[in-house]
mmCIF file of C-alpha atoms in Angstrom:
data_model
loop_
_atom_site.group_PDB
_atom_site.id
_atom_site.type_symbol
_atom_site.label_atom_id
_atom_site.label_comp_id
_atom_site.label_asym_id
_atom_site.label_seq_id
_atom_site.Cartn_x
_atom_site.Cartn_y
_atom_site.Cartn_z
ATOM 1 C CA MET A 1 8.044 19.404 -7.181
ATOM 2 C CA SER A 2 11.723 20.024 -6.690
ATOM 3 C CA ILE A 3 14.153 18.121 -8.892
ATOM 4 C CA GLY A 4 14.553 15.431 -6.239
ATOM 5 C CA ASP A 5 10.857 15.080 -5.450
ATOM 6 C CA HIS A 6 8.679 12.169 -6.567
ATOM 7 C CA TYR A 7 5.192 11.300 -5.381
ATOM 8 C CA PHE A 8 6.798 8.266 -3.742
ATOM 9 C CA SER A 9 9.308 10.424 -1.831
ATOM 10 C CA ALA A 10 8.842 9.986 1.912
ATOM 11 C CA SER A 11 9.279 13.693 2.651
ATOM 12 C CA PRO A 12 8.998 15.950 -0.403
ATOM 13 C CA GLU A 13 11.416 18.861 -0.196
ATOM 14 C CA SER A 14 9.309 21.352 -2.148
ATOM 15 C CA ASN A 15 6.985 23.794 -0.404
ATOM 16 C CA PRO A 16 3.514 22.252 -0.114
ATOM 17 C CA LYS A 17 1.568 24.926 -2.091
ATOM 18 C CA PHE A 18 -1.800 23.799 -0.778
ATOM 19 C CA ARG A 19 -4.697 24.216 -3.198
ATOM 20 C CA PRO A 20 -8.463 23.560 -3.098
ATOM 21 C CA LEU A 21 -10.002 20.767 -5.128
ATOM 22 C CA SER A 22 -13.701 20.162 -5.789
ATOM 23 C CA VAL A 23 -14.507 16.516 -6.536
ATOM 24 C CA THR A 24 -17.387 14.065 -6.420
ATOM 25 C CA LEU A 25 -16.651 10.812 -4.592
ATOM 26 C CA ALA A 26 -19.112 8.132 -3.457
ATOM 27 C CA GLY A 27 -21.903 10.314 -4.836
ATOM 28 C CA ARG A 28 -20.953 13.292 -2.694
ATOM 29 C CA ASP A 29 -19.632 16.683 -3.767
ATOM 30 C CA LEU A 30 -16.572 17.435 -1.646
ATOM 31 C CA GLU A 31 -14.311 20.425 -1.150
ATOM 32 C CA LEU A 32 -10.875 18.988 -0.455
ATOM 33 C CA THR A 33 -7.237 20.069 -0.351
ATOM 34 C CA THR A 34 -4.247 18.894 -2.356
ATOM 35 C CA ALA A 35 -0.678 20.126 -2.671
ATOM 36 C CA SER A 36 2.457 19.868 -4.745
ATOM 37 C CA GLY A 37 4.842 16.973 -4.145
ATOM 38 C CA ILE A 38 2.150 14.275 -4.372
ATOM 39 C CA PHE A 39 0.573 12.177 -7.124
ATOM 40 C CA SER A 40 -2.068 13.892 -9.316
ATOM 41 C CA PRO A 41 -2.691 16.972 -7.151
ATOM 42 C CA ASP A 42 -5.048 18.646 -9.634
ATOM 43 C CA ARG A 43 -7.699 15.983 -10.108
ATOM 44 C CA VAL A 44 -8.752 12.401 -9.632
ATOM 45 C CA ASP A 45 -6.313 10.778 -12.066
ATOM 46 C CA SER A 46 -7.630 8.717 -14.969
ATOM 47 C CA GLY A 47 -6.534 5.355 -13.562
ATOM 48 C CA THR A 48 -8.215 5.939 -10.220
ATOM 49 C CA ALA A 49 -11.367 7.131 -11.999
ATOM 50 C CA VAL A 50 -11.438 3.906 -14.033
ATOM 51 C CA LEU A 51 -10.964 1.838 -10.882
ATOM 52 C CA LEU A 52 -13.718 3.641 -8.974
ATOM 53 C CA SER A 53 -16.138 3.220 -11.874
ATOM 54 C CA SER A 54 -15.379 -0.515 -12.157
ATOM 55 C CA VAL A 55 -15.354 -1.906 -8.625
ATOM 56 C CA PRO A 56 -18.441 -3.147 -6.778
ATOM 57 C CA ALA A 57 -19.573 -1.461 -3.590
ATOM 58 C CA PRO A 58 -17.005 -1.941 -0.825
ATOM 59 C CA PRO A 59 -17.680 -4.436 1.973
ATOM 60 C CA PRO A 60 -19.838 -2.857 4.706
ATOM 61 C CA GLY A 61 -17.353 -3.628 7.477
ATOM 62 C CA GLY A 62 -13.922 -4.979 8.288
ATOM 63 C CA ASN A 63 -10.535 -3.542 7.403
ATOM 64 C CA LEU A 64 -10.280 -1.965 3.951
ATOM 65 C CA LEU A 65 -6.947 -0.930 2.428
ATOM 66 C CA ASP A 66 -6.075 1.835 -0.019
ATOM 67 C CA LEU A 67 -2.479 1.015 -0.951
ATOM 68 C CA GLY A 68 -0.651 4.094 -2.252
ATOM 69 C CA CYS A 69 -3.385 6.487 -1.202
ATOM 70 C CA GLY A 70 -2.046 9.842 -2.457
ATOM 71 C CA TRP A 71 -4.370 12.629 -1.317
ATOM 72 C CA GLY A 72 -7.088 10.072 -0.703
ATOM 73 C CA PRO A 73 -9.716 9.627 -3.450
ATOM 74 C CA ILE A 74 -9.866 5.838 -3.046
ATOM 75 C CA ALA A 75 -9.710 5.933 0.753
ATOM 76 C CA LEU A 76 -12.463 8.545 0.896
ATOM 77 C CA THR A 77 -14.645 6.497 -1.467
ATOM 78 C CA LEU A 78 -14.168 3.425 0.732
ATOM 79 C CA ALA A 79 -14.798 5.356 3.939
ATOM 80 C CA LEU A 80 -17.912 7.160 2.745
ATOM 81 C CA GLY A 81 -19.307 4.004 1.160
ATOM 82 C CA SER A 82 -18.618 1.850 4.228
ATOM 83 C CA PRO A 83 -18.837 4.076 7.313
ATOM 84 C CA HIS A 84 -18.696 1.073 9.659
ATOM 85 C CA ALA A 85 -15.443 -0.230 8.186
ATOM 86 C CA THR A 86 -11.926 0.850 9.131
ATOM 87 C CA VAL A 87 -10.110 2.251 6.111
ATOM 88 C CA TRP A 88 -6.322 2.085 6.118
ATOM 89 C CA ALA A 89 -4.874 4.741 3.806
ATOM 90 C CA VAL A 90 -1.238 3.765 3.286
ATOM 91 C CA ASP A 91 1.494 5.773 1.582
ATOM 92 C CA VAL A 92 5.213 6.427 2.037
ATOM 93 C CA ASN A 93 4.668 10.136 1.309
ATOM 94 C CA GLU A 94 4.122 12.027 4.569
ATOM 95 C CA ARG A 95 2.624 14.999 2.752
ATOM 96 C CA ALA A 96 0.045 12.748 1.116
ATOM 97 C CA LEU A 97 -0.893 11.296 4.502
ATOM 98 C CA GLU A 98 -1.301 14.787 5.947
ATOM 99 C CA LEU A 99 -3.664 15.609 3.092
ATOM 100 C CA VAL A 100 -5.662 12.411 3.603
ATOM 101 C CA ARG A 101 -6.185 13.333 7.250
ATOM 102 C CA ARG A 102 -7.225 16.855 6.299
ATOM 103 C CA ASN A 103 -9.575 15.592 3.592
ATOM 104 C CA ALA A 104 -11.078 12.950 5.863
ATOM 105 C CA ASP A 105 -11.930 15.711 8.339
ATOM 106 C CA ALA A 106 -13.457 17.818 5.563
ATOM 107 C CA ALA A 107 -15.574 14.878 4.375
ATOM 108 C CA GLY A 108 -16.587 13.769 7.857
ATOM 109 C CA ALA A 109 -14.926 10.403 7.269
ATOM 110 C CA THR A 110 -13.892 9.523 10.810
ATOM 111 C CA ASN A 111 -13.045 5.905 9.915
ATOM 112 C CA ILE A 112 -9.831 6.595 7.948
ATOM 113 C CA ARG A 113 -6.397 5.857 9.386
ATOM 114 C CA ALA A 114 -3.663 7.434 7.267
ATOM 115 C CA LEU A 115 -0.340 5.724 7.991
ATOM 116 C CA THR A 116 2.994 4.736 6.523
ATOM 117 C CA PRO A 117 3.347 1.021 5.688
ATOM 118 C CA GLU A 118 5.364 0.216 8.793
ATOM 119 C CA GLN A 119 2.735 1.826 11.040
ATOM 120 C CA VAL A 120 0.037 -0.681 10.045
ATOM 121 C CA PRO A 121 -0.131 -3.548 12.583
ATOM 122 C CA ALA A 122 1.310 -6.677 10.980
ATOM 123 C CA ASP A 123 -1.526 -8.938 12.140
ATOM 124 C CA ILE A 124 -4.314 -7.057 10.353
ATOM 125 C CA GLU A 125 -5.955 -8.778 7.395
ATOM 126 C CA PHE A 126 -8.107 -6.938 4.881
ATOM 127 C CA THR A 127 -11.648 -7.517 3.681
ATOM 128 C CA ALA A 128 -10.794 -5.593 0.514
ATOM 129 C CA ILE A 129 -7.789 -3.890 -1.057
ATOM 130 C CA TRP A 130 -8.260 -1.148 -3.638
ATOM 131 C CA SER A 131 -5.171 0.330 -5.239
ATOM 132 C CA ASN A 132 -3.809 2.413 -8.057
ATOM 133 C CA PRO A 133 -0.312 1.103 -7.327
ATOM 134 C CA PRO A 134 2.791 3.259 -7.850
ATOM 135 C CA ILE A 135 3.987 1.666 -11.079
ATOM 136 C CA ARG A 136 6.806 4.172 -11.518
ATOM 137 C CA VAL A 137 8.682 3.007 -8.426
ATOM 138 C CA GLY A 138 10.065 0.279 -10.698
ATOM 139 C CA LYS A 139 9.127 -3.331 -11.315
ATOM 140 C CA ASP A 140 11.137 -4.875 -8.469
ATOM 141 C CA GLU A 141 9.823 -2.470 -5.849
ATOM 142 C CA LEU A 142 6.265 -2.810 -7.152
ATOM 143 C CA HIS A 143 6.495 -6.587 -6.969
ATOM 144 C CA ARG A 144 7.793 -6.403 -3.391
ATOM 145 C CA LEU A 145 4.940 -4.065 -2.468
ATOM 146 C CA LEU A 146 2.189 -6.255 -3.891
ATOM 147 C CA ALA A 147 3.758 -9.477 -2.583
ATOM 148 C CA ALA A 148 3.742 -7.965 0.896
ATOM 149 C CA TRP A 149 0.152 -6.679 0.957
ATOM 150 C CA LEU A 150 -2.048 -8.869 -1.266
ATOM 151 C CA PRO A 151 -1.463 -12.022 0.841
ATOM 152 C CA ARG A 152 -3.036 -10.085 3.730
ATOM 153 C CA LEU A 153 -6.451 -10.390 2.078
ATOM 154 C CA GLU A 154 -8.919 -12.409 4.098
ATOM 155 C CA PRO A 155 -10.212 -15.620 2.477
ATOM 156 C CA GLU A 156 -12.947 -15.006 -0.102
ATOM 157 C CA SER A 157 -11.949 -11.346 -0.380
ATOM 158 C CA ASP A 158 -10.861 -9.244 -3.329
ATOM 159 C CA GLY A 159 -8.036 -6.929 -4.215
ATOM 160 C CA TRP A 160 -8.722 -4.501 -7.060
ATOM 161 C CA LEU A 161 -5.816 -2.905 -8.934
ATOM 162 C CA VAL A 162 -5.756 -0.497 -11.856
ATOM 163 C CA VAL A 163 -2.706 -0.433 -14.131
ATOM 164 C CA GLY A 164 -2.017 1.252 -17.460
ATOM 165 C CA LYS A 165 -1.963 -1.172 -20.349
ATOM 166 C CA ASN A 166 1.194 0.451 -21.685
ATOM 167 C CA LEU A 167 2.766 0.217 -18.221
ATOM 168 C CA GLY A 168 2.553 -3.558 -18.078
ATOM 169 C CA ALA A 169 -0.924 -4.442 -16.805
ATOM 170 C CA ASP A 170 -0.992 -7.816 -18.574
ATOM 171 C CA SER A 171 2.545 -8.776 -17.578
ATOM 172 C CA LEU A 172 1.730 -7.788 -13.984
ATOM 173 C CA ALA A 173 -1.314 -10.063 -14.070
ATOM 174 C CA ARG A 174 0.886 -12.950 -15.206
ATOM 175 C CA TRP A 175 3.421 -12.177 -12.481
ATOM 176 C CA LEU A 176 0.695 -12.106 -9.828
ATOM 177 C CA GLU A 177 -0.523 -15.532 -10.912
ATOM 178 C CA GLY A 178 2.933 -16.985 -10.444
ATOM 179 C CA ALA A 179 3.868 -15.077 -7.304
ATOM 180 C CA LEU A 180 0.638 -15.573 -5.356
ATOM 181 C CA GLY A 181 -0.006 -19.181 -6.327
ATOM 182 C CA ASP A 182 -3.146 -21.312 -6.387
ATOM 183 C CA GLU A 183 -4.647 -19.650 -3.322
ATOM 184 C CA PHE A 184 -5.424 -16.609 -5.489
ATOM 185 C CA HIS A 185 -7.337 -16.170 -8.741
ATOM 186 C CA ILE A 186 -6.413 -13.286 -11.059
ATOM 187 C CA THR A 187 -8.910 -11.914 -13.590
ATOM 188 C CA LYS A 188 -9.214 -8.810 -15.783
ATOM 189 C CA PRO A 189 -12.843 -7.745 -15.396
ATOM 190 C CA ASP A 190 -12.651 -4.324 -17.020
ATOM 191 C CA SER A 191 -10.570 -1.947 -19.098
ATOM 192 C CA ALA A 192 -11.085 1.661 -20.183
ATOM 193 C CA LYS A 193 -9.132 4.732 -21.267
ATOM 194 C CA GLY A 194 -5.900 2.778 -21.622
ATOM 195 C CA PHE A 195 -6.147 1.158 -18.175
ATOM 196 C CA ARG A 196 -6.868 -2.380 -17.091
ATOM 197 C CA VAL A 197 -8.570 -3.359 -13.846
ATOM 198 C CA LEU A 198 -7.201 -6.513 -12.215
ATOM 199 C CA ARG A 199 -9.150 -8.507 -9.645
ATOM 200 C CA VAL A 200 -7.097 -10.537 -7.172
ATOM 201 C CA ARG A 201 -9.452 -12.989 -5.455
ATOM 202 C CA ARG A 202 -8.291 -14.944 -2.438
ATOM 203 C CA ARG A 203 -10.044 -18.293 -2.556
#
């Protein structure tokens, strides 16, 4: 990345430097593409791996959201696991979205829509939200992000978040309880490798 680049930059200034990546997602071996200027370009990061090993199978249909999709490991897992669902892969980073589209084509996942947050229709509610949220954007911005998207869960649906314990997973859980109110139930069903998985259940 250039000095001014972050994975949450809208348009990274560095040259993309595309590179191949072999991964296994949803039980399938995939040959995908990543690039510089995005989050974890060399592998499925540890937090995402913990999330994917902890969550139940995604709902078979409806609208599923990967919030902060990066190059797409969560979105691809959702799309391949639920081919009849519509998967919304959302990120502010245009390079990441380009990679998600490229990787969806490579995986044959025709049900992924890779978009910036403002491109997602405001009236869509989600049957599930899976996210390794961008903790390093700062607490205030993270809180705004989650307060905007988690209330779009359908009733009796779940949001699944993975957060590093040393990056405030437990304090985030407490904040979610206060911010979302009685309509939501927050639990901590799993933890591994220094990460905690949070379940946000809309009653």
